[in-house]
CSV table of C-alpha atoms in Angstrom, one decimal:
chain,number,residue,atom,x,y,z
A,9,UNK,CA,-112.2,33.2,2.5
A,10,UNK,CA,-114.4,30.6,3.8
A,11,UNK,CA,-114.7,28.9,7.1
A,12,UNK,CA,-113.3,25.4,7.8
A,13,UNK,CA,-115.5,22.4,6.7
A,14,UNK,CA,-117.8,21.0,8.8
A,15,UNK,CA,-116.0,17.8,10.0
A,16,UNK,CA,-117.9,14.1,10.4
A,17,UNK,CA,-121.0,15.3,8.2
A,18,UNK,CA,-121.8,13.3,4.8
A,19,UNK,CA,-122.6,15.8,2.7
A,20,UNK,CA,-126.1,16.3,1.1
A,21,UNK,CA,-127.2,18.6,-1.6
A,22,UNK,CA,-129.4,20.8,1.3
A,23,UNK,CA,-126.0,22.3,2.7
A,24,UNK,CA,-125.4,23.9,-0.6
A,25,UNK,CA,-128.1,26.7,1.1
A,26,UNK,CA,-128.3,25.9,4.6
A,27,UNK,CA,-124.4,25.4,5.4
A,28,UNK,CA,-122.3,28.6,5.6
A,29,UNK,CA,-118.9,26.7,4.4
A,30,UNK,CA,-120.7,25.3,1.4
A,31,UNK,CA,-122.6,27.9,0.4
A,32,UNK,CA,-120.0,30.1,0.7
A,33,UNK,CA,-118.0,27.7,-2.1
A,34,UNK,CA,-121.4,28.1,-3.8
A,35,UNK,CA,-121.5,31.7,-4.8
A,36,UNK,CA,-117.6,31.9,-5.3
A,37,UNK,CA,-118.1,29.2,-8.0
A,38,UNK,CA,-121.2,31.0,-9.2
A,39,UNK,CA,-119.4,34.2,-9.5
A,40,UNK,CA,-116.7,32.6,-11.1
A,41,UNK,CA,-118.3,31.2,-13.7
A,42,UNK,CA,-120.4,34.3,-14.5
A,43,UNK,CA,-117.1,36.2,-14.6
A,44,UNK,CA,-115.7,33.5,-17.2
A,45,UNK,CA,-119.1,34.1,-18.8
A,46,UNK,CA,-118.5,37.9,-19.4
A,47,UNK,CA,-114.9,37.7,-20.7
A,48,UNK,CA,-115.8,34.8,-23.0
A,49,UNK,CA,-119.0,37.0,-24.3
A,50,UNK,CA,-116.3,39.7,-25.4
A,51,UNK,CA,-113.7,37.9,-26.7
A,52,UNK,CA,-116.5,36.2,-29.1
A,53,UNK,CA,-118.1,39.6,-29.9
A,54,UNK,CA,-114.2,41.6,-29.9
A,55,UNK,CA,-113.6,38.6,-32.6
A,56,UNK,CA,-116.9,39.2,-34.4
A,57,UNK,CA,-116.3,43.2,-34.8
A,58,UNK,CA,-113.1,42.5,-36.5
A,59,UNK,CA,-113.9,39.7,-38.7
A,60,UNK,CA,-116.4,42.2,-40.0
A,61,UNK,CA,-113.5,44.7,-40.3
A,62,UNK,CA,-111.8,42.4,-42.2
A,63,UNK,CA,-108.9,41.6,-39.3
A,64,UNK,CA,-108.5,38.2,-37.8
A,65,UNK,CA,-107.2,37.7,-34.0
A,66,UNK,CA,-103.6,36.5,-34.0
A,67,UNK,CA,-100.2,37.5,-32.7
A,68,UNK,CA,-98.3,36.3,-36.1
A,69,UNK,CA,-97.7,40.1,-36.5
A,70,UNK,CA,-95.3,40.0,-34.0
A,71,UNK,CA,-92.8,37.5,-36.0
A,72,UNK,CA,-92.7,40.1,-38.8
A,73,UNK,CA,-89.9,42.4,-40.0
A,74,UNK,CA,-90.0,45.7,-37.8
A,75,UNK,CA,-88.1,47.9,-39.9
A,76,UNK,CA,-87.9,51.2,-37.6
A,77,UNK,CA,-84.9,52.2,-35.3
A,78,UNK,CA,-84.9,52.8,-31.9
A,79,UNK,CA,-82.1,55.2,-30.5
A,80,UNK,CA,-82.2,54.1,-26.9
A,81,UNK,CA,-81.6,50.4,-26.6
A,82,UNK,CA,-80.2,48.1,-23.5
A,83,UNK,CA,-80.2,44.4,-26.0
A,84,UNK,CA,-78.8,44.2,-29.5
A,85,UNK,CA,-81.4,45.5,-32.4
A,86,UNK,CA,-81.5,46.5,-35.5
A,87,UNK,CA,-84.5,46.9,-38.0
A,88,UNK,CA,-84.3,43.9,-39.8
A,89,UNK,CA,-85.7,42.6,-36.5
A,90,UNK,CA,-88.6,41.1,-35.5
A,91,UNK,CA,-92.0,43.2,-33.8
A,92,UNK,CA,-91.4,40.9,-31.4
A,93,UNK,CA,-87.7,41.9,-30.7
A,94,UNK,CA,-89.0,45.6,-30.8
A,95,UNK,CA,-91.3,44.5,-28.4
A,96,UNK,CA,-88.5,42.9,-26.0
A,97,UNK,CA,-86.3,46.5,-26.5
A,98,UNK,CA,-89.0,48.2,-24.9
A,99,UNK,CA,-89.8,45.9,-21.9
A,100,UNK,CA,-85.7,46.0,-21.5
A,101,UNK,CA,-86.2,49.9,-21.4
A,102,UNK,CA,-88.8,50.1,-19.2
A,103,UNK,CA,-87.5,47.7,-16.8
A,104,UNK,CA,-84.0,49.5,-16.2
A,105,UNK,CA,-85.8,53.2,-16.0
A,106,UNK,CA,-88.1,51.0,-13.6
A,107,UNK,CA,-85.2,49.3,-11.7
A,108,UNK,CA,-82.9,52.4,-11.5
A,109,UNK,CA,-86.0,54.2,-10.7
A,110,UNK,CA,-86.8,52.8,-7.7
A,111,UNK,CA,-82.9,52.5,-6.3
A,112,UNK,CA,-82.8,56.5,-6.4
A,113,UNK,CA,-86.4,57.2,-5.4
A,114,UNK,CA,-85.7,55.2,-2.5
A,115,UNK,CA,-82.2,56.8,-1.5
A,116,UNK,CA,-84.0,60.1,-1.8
A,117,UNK,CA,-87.0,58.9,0.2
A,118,UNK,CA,-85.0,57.3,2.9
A,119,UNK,CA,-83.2,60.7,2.9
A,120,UNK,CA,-85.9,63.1,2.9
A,121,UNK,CA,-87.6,61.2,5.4
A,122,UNK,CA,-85.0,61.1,7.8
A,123,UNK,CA,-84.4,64.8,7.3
A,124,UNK,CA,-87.3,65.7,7.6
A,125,UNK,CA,-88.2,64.9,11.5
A,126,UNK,CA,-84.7,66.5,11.9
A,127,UNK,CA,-84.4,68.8,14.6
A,128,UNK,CA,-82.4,71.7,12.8
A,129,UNK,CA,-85.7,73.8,11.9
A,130,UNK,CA,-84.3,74.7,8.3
A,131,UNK,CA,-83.4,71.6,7.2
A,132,UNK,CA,-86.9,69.8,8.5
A,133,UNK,CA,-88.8,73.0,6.6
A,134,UNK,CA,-86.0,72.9,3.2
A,135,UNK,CA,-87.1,69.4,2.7
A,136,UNK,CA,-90.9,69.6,3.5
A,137,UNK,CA,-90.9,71.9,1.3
A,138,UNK,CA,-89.7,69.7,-1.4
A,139,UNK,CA,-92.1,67.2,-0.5
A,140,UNK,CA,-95.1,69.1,-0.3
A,141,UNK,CA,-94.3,71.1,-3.7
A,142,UNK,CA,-93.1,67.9,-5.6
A,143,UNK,CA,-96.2,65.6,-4.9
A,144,UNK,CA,-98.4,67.9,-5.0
A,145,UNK,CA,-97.8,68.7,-8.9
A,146,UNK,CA,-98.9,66.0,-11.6
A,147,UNK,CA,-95.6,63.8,-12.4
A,148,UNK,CA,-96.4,64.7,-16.4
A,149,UNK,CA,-95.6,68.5,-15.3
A,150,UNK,CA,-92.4,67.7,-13.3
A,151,UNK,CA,-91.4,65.4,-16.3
A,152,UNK,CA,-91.7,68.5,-19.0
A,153,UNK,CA,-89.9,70.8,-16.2
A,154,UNK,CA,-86.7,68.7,-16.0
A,155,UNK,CA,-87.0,68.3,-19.8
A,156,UNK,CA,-87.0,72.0,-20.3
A,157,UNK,CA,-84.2,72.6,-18.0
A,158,UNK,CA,-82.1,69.6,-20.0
A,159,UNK,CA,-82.8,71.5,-23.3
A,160,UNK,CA,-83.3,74.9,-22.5
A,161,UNK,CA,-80.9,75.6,-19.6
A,162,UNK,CA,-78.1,73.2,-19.5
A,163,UNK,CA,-74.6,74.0,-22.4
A,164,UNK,CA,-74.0,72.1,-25.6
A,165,UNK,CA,-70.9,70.0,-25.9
A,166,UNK,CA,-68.9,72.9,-27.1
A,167,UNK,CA,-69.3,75.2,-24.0
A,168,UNK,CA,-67.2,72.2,-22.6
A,169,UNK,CA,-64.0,73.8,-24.8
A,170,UNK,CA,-61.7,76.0,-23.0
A,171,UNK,CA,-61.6,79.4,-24.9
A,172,UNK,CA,-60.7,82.7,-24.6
A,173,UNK,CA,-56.9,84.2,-23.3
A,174,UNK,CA,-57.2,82.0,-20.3
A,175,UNK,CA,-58.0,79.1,-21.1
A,176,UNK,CA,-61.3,78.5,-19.2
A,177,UNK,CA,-64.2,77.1,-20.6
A,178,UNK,CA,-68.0,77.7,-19.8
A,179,UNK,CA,-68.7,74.8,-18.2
A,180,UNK,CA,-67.1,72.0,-16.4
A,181,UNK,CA,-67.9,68.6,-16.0
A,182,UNK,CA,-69.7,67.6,-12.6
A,183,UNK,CA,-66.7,65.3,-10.1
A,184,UNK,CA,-64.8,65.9,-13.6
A,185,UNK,CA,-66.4,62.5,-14.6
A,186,UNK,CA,-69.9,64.0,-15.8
A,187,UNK,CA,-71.1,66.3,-18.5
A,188,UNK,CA,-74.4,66.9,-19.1
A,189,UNK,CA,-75.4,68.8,-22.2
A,190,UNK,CA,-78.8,69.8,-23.9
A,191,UNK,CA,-77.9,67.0,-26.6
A,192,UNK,CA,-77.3,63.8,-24.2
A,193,UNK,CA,-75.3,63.4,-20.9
A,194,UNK,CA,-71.8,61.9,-20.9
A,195,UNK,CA,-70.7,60.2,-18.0
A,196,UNK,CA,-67.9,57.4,-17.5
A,197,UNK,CA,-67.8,54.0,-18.9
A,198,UNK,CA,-66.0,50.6,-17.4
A,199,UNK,CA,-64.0,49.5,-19.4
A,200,UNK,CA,-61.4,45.8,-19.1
A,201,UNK,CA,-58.4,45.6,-20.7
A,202,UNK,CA,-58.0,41.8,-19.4
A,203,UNK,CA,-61.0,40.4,-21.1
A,204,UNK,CA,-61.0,36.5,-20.9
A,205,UNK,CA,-64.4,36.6,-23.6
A,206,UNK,CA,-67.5,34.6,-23.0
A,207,UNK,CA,-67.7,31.3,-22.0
A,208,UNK,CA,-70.6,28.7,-23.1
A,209,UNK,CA,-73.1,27.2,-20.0
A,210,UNK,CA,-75.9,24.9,-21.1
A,211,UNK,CA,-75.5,26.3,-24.6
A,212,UNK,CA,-75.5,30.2,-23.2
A,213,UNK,CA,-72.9,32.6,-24.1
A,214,UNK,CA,-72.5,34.3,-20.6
A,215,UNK,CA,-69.5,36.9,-20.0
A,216,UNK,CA,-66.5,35.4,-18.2
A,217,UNK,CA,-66.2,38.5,-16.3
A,218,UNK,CA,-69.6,39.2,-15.3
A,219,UNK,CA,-70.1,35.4,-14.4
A,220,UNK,CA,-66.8,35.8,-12.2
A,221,UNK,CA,-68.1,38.8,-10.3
A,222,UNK,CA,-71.5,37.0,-9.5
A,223,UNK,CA,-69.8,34.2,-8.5
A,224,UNK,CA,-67.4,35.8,-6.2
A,225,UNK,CA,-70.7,38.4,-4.2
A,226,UNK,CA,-72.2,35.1,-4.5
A,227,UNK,CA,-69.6,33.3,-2.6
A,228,UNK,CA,-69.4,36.6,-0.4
A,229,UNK,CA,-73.1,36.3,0.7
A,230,UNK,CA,-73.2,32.9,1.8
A,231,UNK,CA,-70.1,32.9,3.8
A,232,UNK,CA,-71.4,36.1,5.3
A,233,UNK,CA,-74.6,34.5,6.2
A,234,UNK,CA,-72.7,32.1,8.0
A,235,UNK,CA,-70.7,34.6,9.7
A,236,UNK,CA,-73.7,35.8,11.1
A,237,UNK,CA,-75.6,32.5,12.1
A,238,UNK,CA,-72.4,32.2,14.1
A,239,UNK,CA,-72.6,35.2,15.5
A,240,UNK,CA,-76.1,34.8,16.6
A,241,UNK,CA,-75.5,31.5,18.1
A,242,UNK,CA,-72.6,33.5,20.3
A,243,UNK,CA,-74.8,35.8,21.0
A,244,UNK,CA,-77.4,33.5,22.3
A,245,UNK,CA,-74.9,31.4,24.5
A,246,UNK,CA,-72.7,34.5,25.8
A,247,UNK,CA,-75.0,37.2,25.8
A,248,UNK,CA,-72.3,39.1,23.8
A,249,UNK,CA,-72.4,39.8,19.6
A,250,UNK,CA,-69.2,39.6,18.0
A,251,UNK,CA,-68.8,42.7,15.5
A,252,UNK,CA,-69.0,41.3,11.8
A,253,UNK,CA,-69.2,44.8,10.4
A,254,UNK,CA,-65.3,44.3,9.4
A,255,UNK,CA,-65.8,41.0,8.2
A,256,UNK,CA,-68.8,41.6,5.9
A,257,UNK,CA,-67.0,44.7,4.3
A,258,UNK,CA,-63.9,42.7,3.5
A,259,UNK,CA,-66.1,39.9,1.8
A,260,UNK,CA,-67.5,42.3,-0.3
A,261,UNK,CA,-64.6,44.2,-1.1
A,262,UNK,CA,-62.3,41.5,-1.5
A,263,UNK,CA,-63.5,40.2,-4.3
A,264,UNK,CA,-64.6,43.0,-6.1
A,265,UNK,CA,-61.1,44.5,-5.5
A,266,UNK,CA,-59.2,41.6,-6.5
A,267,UNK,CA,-61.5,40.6,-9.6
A,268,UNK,CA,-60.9,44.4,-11.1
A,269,UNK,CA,-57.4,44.0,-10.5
A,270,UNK,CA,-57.2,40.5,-12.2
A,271,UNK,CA,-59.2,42.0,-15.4
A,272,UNK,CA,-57.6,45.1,-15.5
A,273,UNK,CA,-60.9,47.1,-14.7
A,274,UNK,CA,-61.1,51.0,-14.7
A,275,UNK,CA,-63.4,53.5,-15.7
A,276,UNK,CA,-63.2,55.7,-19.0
A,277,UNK,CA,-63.9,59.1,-18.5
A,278,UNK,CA,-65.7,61.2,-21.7
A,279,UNK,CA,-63.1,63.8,-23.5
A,280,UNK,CA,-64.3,66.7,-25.5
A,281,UNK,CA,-63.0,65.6,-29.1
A,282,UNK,CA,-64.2,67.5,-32.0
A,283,UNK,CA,-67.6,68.4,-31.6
A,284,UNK,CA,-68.8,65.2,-29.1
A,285,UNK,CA,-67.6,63.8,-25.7
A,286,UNK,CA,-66.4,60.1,-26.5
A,287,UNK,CA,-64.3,57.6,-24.5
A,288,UNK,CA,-67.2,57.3,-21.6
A,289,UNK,CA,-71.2,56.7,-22.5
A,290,UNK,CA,-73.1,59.4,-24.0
A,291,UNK,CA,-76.9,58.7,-22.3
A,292,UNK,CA,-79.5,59.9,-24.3
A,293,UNK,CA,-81.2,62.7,-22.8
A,294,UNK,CA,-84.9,61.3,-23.0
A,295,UNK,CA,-83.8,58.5,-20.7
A,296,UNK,CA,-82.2,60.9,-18.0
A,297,UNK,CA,-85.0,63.1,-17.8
A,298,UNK,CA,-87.8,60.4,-17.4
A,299,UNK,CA,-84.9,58.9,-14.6
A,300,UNK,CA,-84.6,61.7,-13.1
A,301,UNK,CA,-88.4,63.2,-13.0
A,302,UNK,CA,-89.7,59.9,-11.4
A,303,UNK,CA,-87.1,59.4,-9.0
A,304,UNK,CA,-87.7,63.0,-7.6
A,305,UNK,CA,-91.6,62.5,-7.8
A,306,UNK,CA,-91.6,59.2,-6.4
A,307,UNK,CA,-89.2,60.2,-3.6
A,308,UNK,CA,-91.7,62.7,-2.1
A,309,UNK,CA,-94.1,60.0,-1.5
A,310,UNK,CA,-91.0,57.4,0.1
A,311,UNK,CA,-90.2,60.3,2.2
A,312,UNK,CA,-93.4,60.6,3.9
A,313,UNK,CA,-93.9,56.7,3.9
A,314,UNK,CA,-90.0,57.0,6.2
A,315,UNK,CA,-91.6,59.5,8.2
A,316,UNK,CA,-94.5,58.0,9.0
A,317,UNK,CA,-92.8,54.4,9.6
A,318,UNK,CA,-90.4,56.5,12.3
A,319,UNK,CA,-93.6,58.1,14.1
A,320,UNK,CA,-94.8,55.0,14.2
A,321,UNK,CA,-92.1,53.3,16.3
A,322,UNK,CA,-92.4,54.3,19.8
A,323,UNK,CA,-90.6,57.0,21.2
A,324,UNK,CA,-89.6,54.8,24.8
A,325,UNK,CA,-87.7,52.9,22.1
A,326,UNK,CA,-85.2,55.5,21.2
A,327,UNK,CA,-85.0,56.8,25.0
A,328,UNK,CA,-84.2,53.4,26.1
A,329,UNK,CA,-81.4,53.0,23.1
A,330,UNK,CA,-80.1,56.3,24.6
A,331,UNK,CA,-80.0,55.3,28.0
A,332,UNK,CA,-77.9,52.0,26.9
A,333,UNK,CA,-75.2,54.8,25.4
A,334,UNK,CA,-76.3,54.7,22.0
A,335,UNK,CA,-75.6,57.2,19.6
A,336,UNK,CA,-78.2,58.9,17.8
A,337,UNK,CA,-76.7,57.7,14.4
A,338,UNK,CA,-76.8,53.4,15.6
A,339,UNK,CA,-80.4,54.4,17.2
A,340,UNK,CA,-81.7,55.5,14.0
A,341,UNK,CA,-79.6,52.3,12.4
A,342,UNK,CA,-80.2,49.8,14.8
A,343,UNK,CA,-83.3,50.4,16.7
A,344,UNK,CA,-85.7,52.6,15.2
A,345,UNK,CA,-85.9,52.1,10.9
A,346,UNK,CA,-85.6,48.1,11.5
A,347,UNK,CA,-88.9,48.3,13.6
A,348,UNK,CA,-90.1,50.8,10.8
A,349,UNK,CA,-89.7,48.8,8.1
A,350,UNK,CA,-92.8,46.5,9.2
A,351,UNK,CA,-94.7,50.1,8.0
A,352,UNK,CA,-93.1,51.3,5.4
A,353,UNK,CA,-92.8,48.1,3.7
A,354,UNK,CA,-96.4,47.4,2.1
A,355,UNK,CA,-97.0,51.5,0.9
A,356,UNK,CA,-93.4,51.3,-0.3
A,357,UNK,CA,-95.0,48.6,-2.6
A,358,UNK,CA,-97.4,50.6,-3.9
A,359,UNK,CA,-95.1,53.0,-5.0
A,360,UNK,CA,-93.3,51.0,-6.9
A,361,UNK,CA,-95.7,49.7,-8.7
A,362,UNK,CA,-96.9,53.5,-9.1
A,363,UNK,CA,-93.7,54.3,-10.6
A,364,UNK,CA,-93.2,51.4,-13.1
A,365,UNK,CA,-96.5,51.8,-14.4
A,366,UNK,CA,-95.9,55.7,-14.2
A,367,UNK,CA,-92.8,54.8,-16.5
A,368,UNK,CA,-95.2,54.9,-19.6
A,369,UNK,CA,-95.2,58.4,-19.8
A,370,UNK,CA,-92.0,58.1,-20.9
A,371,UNK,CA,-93.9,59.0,-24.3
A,372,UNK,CA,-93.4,62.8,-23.0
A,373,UNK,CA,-90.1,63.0,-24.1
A,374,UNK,CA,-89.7,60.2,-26.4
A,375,UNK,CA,-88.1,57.7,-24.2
A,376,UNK,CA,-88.8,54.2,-26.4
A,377,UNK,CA,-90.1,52.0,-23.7
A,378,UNK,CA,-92.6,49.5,-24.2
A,379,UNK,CA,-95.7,51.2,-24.5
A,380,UNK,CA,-93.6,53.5,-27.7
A,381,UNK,CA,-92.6,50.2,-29.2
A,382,UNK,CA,-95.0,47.8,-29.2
A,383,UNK,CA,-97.7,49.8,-28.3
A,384,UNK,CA,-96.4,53.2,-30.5
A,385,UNK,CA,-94.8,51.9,-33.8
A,386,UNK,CA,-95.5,48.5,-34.1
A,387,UNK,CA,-99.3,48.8,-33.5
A,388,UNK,CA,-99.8,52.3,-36.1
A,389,UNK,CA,-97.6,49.4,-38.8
A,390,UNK,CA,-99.6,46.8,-38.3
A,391,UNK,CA,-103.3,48.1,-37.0
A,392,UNK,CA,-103.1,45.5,-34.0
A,393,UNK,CA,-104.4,47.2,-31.7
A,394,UNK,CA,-106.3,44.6,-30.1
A,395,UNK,CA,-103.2,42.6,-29.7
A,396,UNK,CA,-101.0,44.8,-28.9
A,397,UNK,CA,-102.9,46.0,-25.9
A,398,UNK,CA,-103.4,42.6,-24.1
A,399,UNK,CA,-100.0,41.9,-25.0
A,400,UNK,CA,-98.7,45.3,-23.0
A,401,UNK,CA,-101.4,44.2,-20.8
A,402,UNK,CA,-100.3,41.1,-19.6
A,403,UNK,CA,-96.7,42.6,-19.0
A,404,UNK,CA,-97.1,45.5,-16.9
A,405,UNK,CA,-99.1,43.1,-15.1
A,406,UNK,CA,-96.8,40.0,-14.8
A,407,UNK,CA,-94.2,42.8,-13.8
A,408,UNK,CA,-96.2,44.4,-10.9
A,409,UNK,CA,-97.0,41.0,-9.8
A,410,UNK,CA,-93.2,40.1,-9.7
A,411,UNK,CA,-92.5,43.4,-8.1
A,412,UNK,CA,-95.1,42.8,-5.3
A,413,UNK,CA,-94.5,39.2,-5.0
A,414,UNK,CA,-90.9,39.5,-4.0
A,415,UNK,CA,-91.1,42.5,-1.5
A,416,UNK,CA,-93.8,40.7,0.3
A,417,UNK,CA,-91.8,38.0,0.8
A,418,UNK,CA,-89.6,40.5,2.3
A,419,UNK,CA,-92.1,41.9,4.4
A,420,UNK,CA,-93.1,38.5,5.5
A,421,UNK,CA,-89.7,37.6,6.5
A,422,UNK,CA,-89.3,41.1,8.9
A,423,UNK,CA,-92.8,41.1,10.3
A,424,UNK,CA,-93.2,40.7,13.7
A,425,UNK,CA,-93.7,36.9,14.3
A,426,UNK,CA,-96.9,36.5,16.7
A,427,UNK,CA,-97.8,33.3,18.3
C-alpha cells in the first residue's frame, strides 16, 4: 500500500527517488516486472525442455477421447467422453465432498465448541478429548482408520437378511432408512411421482421441479427480508421487536410443504432384494469415508475456532443478558455467538480452504476427484503432465479464491462498523 499522492506538485523525474508515494510505485512496478521476468524465463525454458523431448505445449489433449470409467460420478459420463469431461467429473466430485464437507465440519465444530466450555465436567473433558486426539493425528491416518472400519468392521449386504428360527437378522439399518455395508452405504433416495419434466430457459434444459423449489425459497427470502426491515423499523420507532420467528418458519415451510405435495414428493427407502439394497441410493464407500474422515478432522479445528470466538466475547455480556431474564439457550443464540462470529469468521476461512485442498487425498481410498482424473488417468494416457498440473493448478486456486471471496464478504457485512 502506498501513501496518498502529493497534491498541487507537477511531477518531475527526481520524485521517482526523493518522494515516498512515487518511489514507492517505483519498486512495486520494478518488482513486478522482474516477477513477469522470472515466470516468462520458465515458461520459455519449460517449452524448450520439451520440444527437446519431443512434446509441444498445448491443451488439445483435453478434447480427446478419454476412454476409462469412473464409478463415482455427480454429471453424466461415459468413456467415449472427452479428457476434458473427465476433467469436469472430477471438479464436480471434489466440489460436493468439499461442499458437504464443510456443512458437517461446521455442525460438529459449532457443536464441539459449544460443548466444550460446558459446565458438566464430563461432557467438557468427552469432547476435549476428541479434539485434542483428532487434530493432533495426520488427516491421511484418520482417513485409512475410518476406511478400515468401513471394510473391516462394518456387515455385508447379506447380514441385513433376517435368519435363523426368529427371524432376526445381524444387523439393522440405522433410523431404518440407513445401511451401511463394507461394499457401499445405502441410504434413501427422493423420489416424484408428479414429474412435470424439464422446461427450456435461454436454451437450458433446467428441471421444472427444481426450478419451482428455487423459485418458491427464493420468493421465501425476499418476503422474509422484508418482514424483518419492518420489523426493524418497529423496533426503532417503538422500542419493541415484533417476533418473526413464526413468520419466517412458515415461509420456509410453506412452500417446501406445498411444492412436495403438488409433485407427489417422498423418499425411497433401500430394501434388501437378492444380494443388494435397491429402491434408495447405494453411495460408494470411497466417497463416505473421505466425507466422513474430513468432516471429523476439520471439526476439531472449528471447535476450537467456536471456543475461542466465545472466550473472546466478554463475560459482562452474558451477565447482563442474564440479568435482562434471558435464558442461557437465547444468550448463547442471541448475544454471545453473533458477537463471536467477528472471530471465528476469518480462521473459519482458512479451514475451509484447508479442507478442500485436503480433499485431494481422496487418492487414499480411491475417491475419483479431480486430482485422480485429470491429474491420475488422463495425465499417465497422455504424458501431459505439464498441462495437467497448471490446469489442476488454476482450479483449486479459482476455487479457494471463490471460497474466500464470498465468506469475506460475509465477514464484512457482520464486522463491527467503526466510525
Amino acid at each position: 500500500m502506498t501513501s496518498a499522492a502529493p497534491q498541487g506538485q507537477p511531477f518531475r523525474l527526481s520524485m521517482l527517488v526523493r518522494d515516498r508515494h512515487y518511489r514507492s510505485l517505483l519498486i512495486q512496478a520494478a518488482v513486478f516486472i522482474l516477477v513477469m521476468l522470472a515466470a516468462a524465463w520458465l515458461v520459455n525454458n519449460t517449452v524448450q525442455n520439451l520440444a527437446r523431448m519431443g512434446k509441444t505445449f498445448d491443451f488439445s489433449f483435453l478434447r480427446n477421447r478419454a476412454g476409462y470409467d469412473i464409478p463415482f460420478t455427480v454429471i453424466p459420463y461415459d468413456p467415449g467422453r472427452s479428457h476434458l469431461r473427465a476433467a469436469m467429473v472430477g471438479l464436480a466430485n471434489t466440489l460436493l465432498v468439499s461442499a458437504l464437507g464443510c456443512l458437517f465440519a461446521t455442525i460438529i465444530g459449532v457443536l464441539a465448541g459449544v460443548l466444550r466450555l460446558s459446565g458438566n465436567w464430563l461432557v467438557s473433558r468427552l469432547v476435549g478429548t476428541y479434539v485434542e486426539i483428532v487434530r493432533n493425528v495426520p488427516l491421511l491416518l484418520w482417513i485409512l482408520v475410518v476406511l478400515a472400519v468401513f471394510t473391516e468392521v462394518l456387515p455385508g449386504p447379506r447380514e441385513y437378511r433376517p435368519a435363523g428360527p426368529d427371524g432376526t437378522a445381524a444387523a439393522s439399518m440405522l433410523l431404518g432408512a440407513v445401511a451401511p455395508t463394507n461394499r457401499y452405504t445405502a441410504i434413501p433416495r427422493l423420489a416424484i411421482d408428479n414429474d412435470p419434466g424439464a422446461v427450456v430457459l435461454g436454451g437450458l434444459r433446467i428441471d421444472a421441479v427444481l426450478l419451482a423449489f428455487a423459485l418458491g425459497l427464493a420468493a421465501a427470502f425476499c418476503i422474509n427480508h422484508w418482514v424483518r426491515a419492518r420489523a426493524r423499523a418497529r423496533q426503532q420507532a417503538t422500542g419493541r421487536r415484533p417476533a418473526t420467528w413464526w413468520i419466517t418458519l412458515l415461509l420456509f415451510a410453506a412452500p417446501i410443504l406445498l411444492l412436495s405435495r403438488i409433485f407427489a414428493v417422498h423418499l425411497v427407502r433401500p430394501e434388501l432384494k437378492g444380494f443388494n439394497f435397491a429402491g434408495g441410493i447405494n453411495l460408494d464407500n470411497a466417497f463416505v469415508v473421505l466425507l466422513l474422515a474430513l468432516s471429523i478432522y476439520t471439526g476439531s479445528y472449528v471447535a476450537e475456532i467456536v471456543r475461542a470466538g466465545i472466550l473472546s466475547v466478554s463475560r459482562g455480556q452474558a451477565e447482563a443478558a442474564a440479568a435482562l431474564g434471558l435464558r442461557p439457550r437465547s444468550i448463547m443464540g442471541l448475544v454471545v455467538l453473533p458477537q463471536a462470529l467477528r472471530v471465528i469468521i476469518p480462521p473459519l476461512i482458512s479451514q475451509y480452504l484447508n479442507l478442500t485442498k485436503n480433499s485431494s487425498l481422496a487418492i487414499a481410498v480411491g475417491y475419483p476427484d479431480l486430482r485422480a482424473t485429470l491429474g491420475g488417468t488422463t495425465l499417465n494416457q497422455t504424458g501431459r503432465e505439464m498441462e495437467s498440473m497448471i490446469v489442476m493448478m488454476g482450479i483449486y486456486l479459482a476455487i479457494s479464491l471463490t471460497i474466500s471471496a464470498v465468506l469475506n464478504v460475509y465477514n464484512v457485512r457482520i464486522k463491527l462498523k467503526e466510525r
